[in-house]
Coordinates of C-alpha atoms and ligand atoms in Angstrom, one line a residue:
M1 CA 11.0 -3.0 -35.2
N2 CA 9.3 -2.9 -38.9
K3 CA 5.4 -2.1 -39.4
F4 CA 4.3 -5.4 -39.3
D5 CA 5.4 -6.1 -36.0
Y6 CA 4.7 -3.1 -34.3
A7 CA 1.0 -3.2 -35.5
I8 CA 1.0 -7.1 -34.3
L9 CA 2.7 -5.6 -30.8
L10 CA 0.0 -2.8 -30.6
A11 CA -3.0 -5.2 -31.2
T12 CA -1.7 -7.4 -28.4
R13 CA -1.3 -4.9 -26.4
K14 CA -5.0 -4.0 -27.1
E15 CA -5.9 -8.1 -26.0
A16 CA -4.3 -7.6 -23.1
E17 CA -5.9 -4.5 -22.3
R18 CA -9.4 -6.4 -23.1
Y19 CA -8.0 -9.0 -20.6
A20 CA -7.4 -6.9 -17.8
I21 CA -10.3 -5.0 -17.4
E22 CA -12.2 -8.3 -18.1
K23 CA -10.1 -10.3 -15.6
R24 CA -9.6 -7.5 -13.1
V25 CA -5.9 -7.2 -13.3
P26 CA -4.7 -3.8 -12.5
I27 CA -2.6 -1.8 -15.2
V28 CA -0.9 1.0 -15.4
S29 CA -3.5 4.1 -16.3
Q30 CA -3.9 5.6 -19.6
E31 CA -2.0 8.3 -18.1
G32 CA 0.9 6.5 -16.9
A33 CA 1.1 4.5 -20.0
A34 CA 1.3 7.7 -22.0
L35 CA 4.0 9.1 -19.8
L36 CA 5.9 6.1 -19.6
S37 CA 5.9 6.0 -23.6
Q38 CA 7.1 9.5 -23.7
I39 CA 9.8 9.0 -21.1
V40 CA 10.9 5.9 -23.1
S41 CA 10.8 8.0 -26.5
I42 CA 12.8 10.9 -25.1
R43 CA 15.9 9.7 -23.2
R44 CA 16.0 6.0 -25.3
P45 CA 17.0 3.4 -22.7
Q46 CA 19.2 0.6 -23.4
R47 CA 18.4 -1.4 -20.4
I48 CA 14.9 -1.2 -18.7
L49 CA 13.9 -3.0 -15.4
E50 CA 10.4 -3.2 -14.6
I51 CA 9.2 -4.9 -11.2
G52 CA 5.7 -5.9 -11.5
T53 CA 5.0 -7.6 -14.7
A54 CA 1.0 -8.4 -14.1
I55 CA 0.2 -9.6 -17.6
G56 CA 2.4 -7.7 -19.5
Y57 CA 0.6 -4.8 -20.4
S58 CA 2.9 -1.9 -19.1
A59 CA 5.9 -3.9 -21.0
M60 CA 4.4 -3.8 -24.2
V61 CA 3.9 0.0 -23.9
I62 CA 7.4 0.4 -23.0
A63 CA 8.7 -1.9 -25.6
A64 CA 6.5 -0.3 -28.4
S65 CA 8.6 3.0 -27.7
M66 CA 11.8 1.6 -26.9
P67 CA 14.6 2.1 -29.2
V68 CA 16.2 -0.9 -31.4
G69 CA 18.5 -3.2 -29.5
A70 CA 17.0 -2.2 -26.1
S71 CA 15.6 -4.8 -23.4
I72 CA 13.4 -5.0 -20.4
V73 CA 13.9 -7.4 -17.6
T74 CA 10.8 -8.0 -16.2
I75 CA 9.5 -9.4 -12.3
E76 CA 6.5 -11.0 -11.5
Q77 CA 5.6 -12.9 -8.4
D78 CA 2.1 -14.2 -9.2
P79 CA 2.8 -17.3 -11.1
D80 CA -0.8 -17.3 -13.0
R81 CA -0.4 -13.8 -13.9
F82 CA 3.4 -14.8 -15.3
S83 CA 2.2 -17.4 -17.7
V84 CA -0.5 -15.2 -19.1
A85 CA 2.2 -12.3 -19.4
E86 CA 4.2 -15.2 -21.1
N87 CA 1.8 -15.7 -23.8
F88 CA 1.0 -12.1 -24.7
L89 CA 4.6 -11.5 -24.9
T90 CA 5.5 -14.4 -27.1
K91 CA 2.3 -13.1 -29.0
A92 CA 3.5 -9.6 -29.2
G93 CA 7.2 -10.8 -30.7
L94 CA 8.7 -9.6 -27.6
L95 CA 10.3 -12.7 -26.4
S96 CA 14.0 -11.6 -27.5
Q97 CA 13.9 -8.6 -26.1
V98 CA 11.9 -9.3 -23.0
Q99 CA 13.8 -10.9 -19.9
M100 CA 10.9 -12.7 -17.9
C101 CA 11.7 -13.5 -13.8
C102 CA 9.4 -15.1 -12.0
G103 CA 9.5 -14.6 -8.1
D104 CA 9.4 -11.8 -5.4
A105 CA 11.5 -8.5 -6.8
R106 CA 13.0 -8.5 -3.8
Q107 CA 15.0 -11.4 -3.9
I108 CA 15.5 -11.5 -7.9
I109 CA 16.8 -7.9 -8.0
P110 CA 20.3 -9.0 -6.4
D111 CA 20.6 -11.2 -9.3
V112 CA 19.9 -9.4 -12.4
S113 CA 22.5 -7.7 -14.1
G114 CA 22.3 -3.8 -15.0
P115 CA 23.3 -1.4 -15.2
F116 CA 20.0 0.3 -16.0
D117 CA 18.8 3.2 -17.6
L118 CA 15.3 2.8 -17.0
V119 CA 13.6 1.6 -14.1
F120 CA 9.8 1.4 -13.7
F121 CA 8.1 0.4 -9.8
D122 CA 4.6 -1.1 -10.4
A123 CA 4.5 -3.8 -7.9
A124 CA 3.7 -4.0 -4.2
K125 CA 3.5 0.1 -3.0
G126 CA 4.8 -0.9 0.5
Q127 CA 7.9 -2.2 -1.0
Y128 CA 8.7 0.5 -3.1
P129 CA 12.0 1.9 -0.8
D130 CA 13.0 -1.8 -0.5
Y131 CA 12.8 -1.7 -4.4
L132 CA 15.0 1.4 -4.4
A133 CA 17.6 0.2 -2.1
A134 CA 17.9 -3.0 -4.5
V135 CA 18.6 -1.2 -7.8
R136 CA 20.5 1.5 -6.4
D137 CA 24.0 0.1 -7.3
K138 CA 22.5 -0.9 -10.5
L139 CA 21.4 2.2 -12.0
S140 CA 23.5 3.8 -15.0
S141 CA 24.4 7.4 -14.3
E142 CA 21.6 8.6 -16.6
A143 CA 18.7 6.7 -14.9
V144 CA 15.5 7.4 -14.6
I145 CA 13.1 5.7 -12.1
I146 CA 9.4 5.8 -12.6
A147 CA 7.0 4.7 -9.9
D148 CA 3.2 4.3 -10.5
N149 CA 0.4 5.0 -7.9
I150 CA 2.6 7.1 -5.7
L151 CA -0.7 9.1 -4.6
F152 CA -2.2 6.0 -3.4
R153 CA -5.6 7.5 -4.2
G154 CA -4.5 10.8 -3.0
L155 CA -4.2 9.3 0.3
V156 CA -0.3 10.3 0.3
E157 CA -1.0 13.9 0.5
E158 CA -3.8 13.9 3.0
Q159 CA -3.3 15.6 5.9
G160 CA -6.0 13.8 7.7
S161 CA -6.0 10.6 9.6
I162 CA -5.4 7.7 7.1
P163 CA -7.6 4.2 7.4
R164 CA -6.1 2.0 9.3
R165 CA -5.5 -0.6 6.5
Y166 CA -3.8 1.9 4.4
R167 CA -1.4 3.0 6.9
T168 CA 1.6 1.0 6.2
I169 CA 0.9 1.9 2.7
V170 CA 0.6 5.3 2.7
K171 CA 3.8 5.6 5.4
R172 CA 5.8 3.8 3.0
L173 CA 5.1 5.4 -0.1
R174 CA 5.8 9.3 1.9
E175 CA 9.1 7.0 3.0
Y176 CA 10.0 6.5 -0.7
L177 CA 9.0 10.2 -1.7
N178 CA 11.3 11.5 0.7
L179 CA 14.3 9.5 -0.4
V180 CA 13.8 10.4 -4.3
N181 CA 13.3 14.1 -3.0
D182 CA 16.7 14.1 -1.8
Q183 CA 18.3 16.6 -4.2
R184 CA 21.7 15.1 -4.0
C185 CA 20.2 11.8 -5.6
F186 CA 17.4 12.6 -7.4
H187 CA 15.3 15.2 -9.2
T188 CA 11.9 14.4 -9.0
D189 CA 8.4 15.5 -10.5
I190 CA 5.1 14.2 -9.0
H191 CA 2.6 13.7 -12.0
R192 CA -1.1 14.2 -10.8
G193 CA -2.5 11.8 -13.8
G194 CA -3.7 8.2 -12.8
D195 CA -2.6 7.7 -9.1
G196 CA 0.3 9.6 -9.3
I197 CA 3.6 9.1 -11.1
A198 CA 7.0 10.1 -9.7
V199 CA 9.7 10.6 -12.2
S200 CA 13.0 10.5 -10.6
Y201 CA 16.2 11.4 -12.5
Y202 CA 19.0 9.9 -11.0
Q203 CA 21.8 11.9 -10.4
G204 CA 24.7 10.0 -10.5
R205 CA 26.9 7.8 -8.4
A206 CA 29.3 10.9 -7.8
N207 CA 26.5 12.5 -5.5
H208 CA 26.3 10.0 -3.2
V209 CA 26.7 10.4 0.3
Ligands
LIG301 N1 2.8 -3.1 -14.6 C1 1.7 -3.7 -15.1 C2 0.8 -3.7 -14.0 C3 1.6 -4.4 -12.5 S1 0.0 -4.5 -10.8 C4 0.7 -2.7 -16.0 O1 0.8 -1.8 -15.7 O2 0.7 -3.8 -17.0 C5 1.2 -5.1 -9.8 C6 1.9 -6.7 -10.0 O3 3.1 -6.9 -9.2 C7 0.9 -7.7 -9.5 O4 0.7 -8.5 -10.8 C8 1.7 -8.1 -8.2 O5 1.5 -9.9 -8.5 C9 3.0 -7.8 -8.3 N2 4.1 -8.1 -7.5 C10 3.6 -7.5 -6.2 N3 4.6 -7.4 -5.5 C11 5.8 -8.2 -5.9 C12 6.9 -8.6 -5.7 N4 7.6 -8.3 -4.8 N5 8.0 -9.0 -6.9 C13 7.6 -9.4 -7.9 N6 6.0 -9.0 -8.2 C14 5.2 -8.5 -7.2
LIG302 MG1 0.3 0.8 -11.1

């Protein structure tokens, strides 16, 4: 990306951030964004899958750090957010690098072609185990999965009782953490910034049991 294109991408990302604050659209925390861009810079993924585009903010964070020739597939089920994201990503000059899909990720993932080197989960927290099951066969041997909001306001590590309306989400997030803490398949680091971010390094297909 040349300097001029990069400046447009950063300016559009800033605009999306302001839009998100004004319209109360959730976007990844500052800590999450910093971690995402750091991991993308270090691991240089070529194929990236994002679940939960919202208005395209995190896709722009990823795109700003990804290597030349890399591409992102991003999935969003809300048609209004999808079209806002389409506008921002077009403005950011990313249309040729980002493939946007509108619909439920659980239905769409089986049809997208991997393998993916980096996967970002940032959609419905109660569905993370489903997303993991769906992407499992589409991971490259060097893949890393980043899952946002994994500590969910501290409730995931809460020893006491969980408010009824959050019980299912907390149960599913704990289930997800158990799956990615299986040392044979993943090595997982939990980052406590923001709402908690799990970074899981895939140990390769050969280790599957
Ligand atoms: N990654 C974005 C924020 C995503 S917010 C950013 O940081 O900029 C979570 C989004 O996931 C919401 O827009 C919601 O509509 C979407 N979502 C929830 N469940 C989904 C599903 N099953 N498939 C696709 N998108 C989903
Ligand atoms: Mg999030």
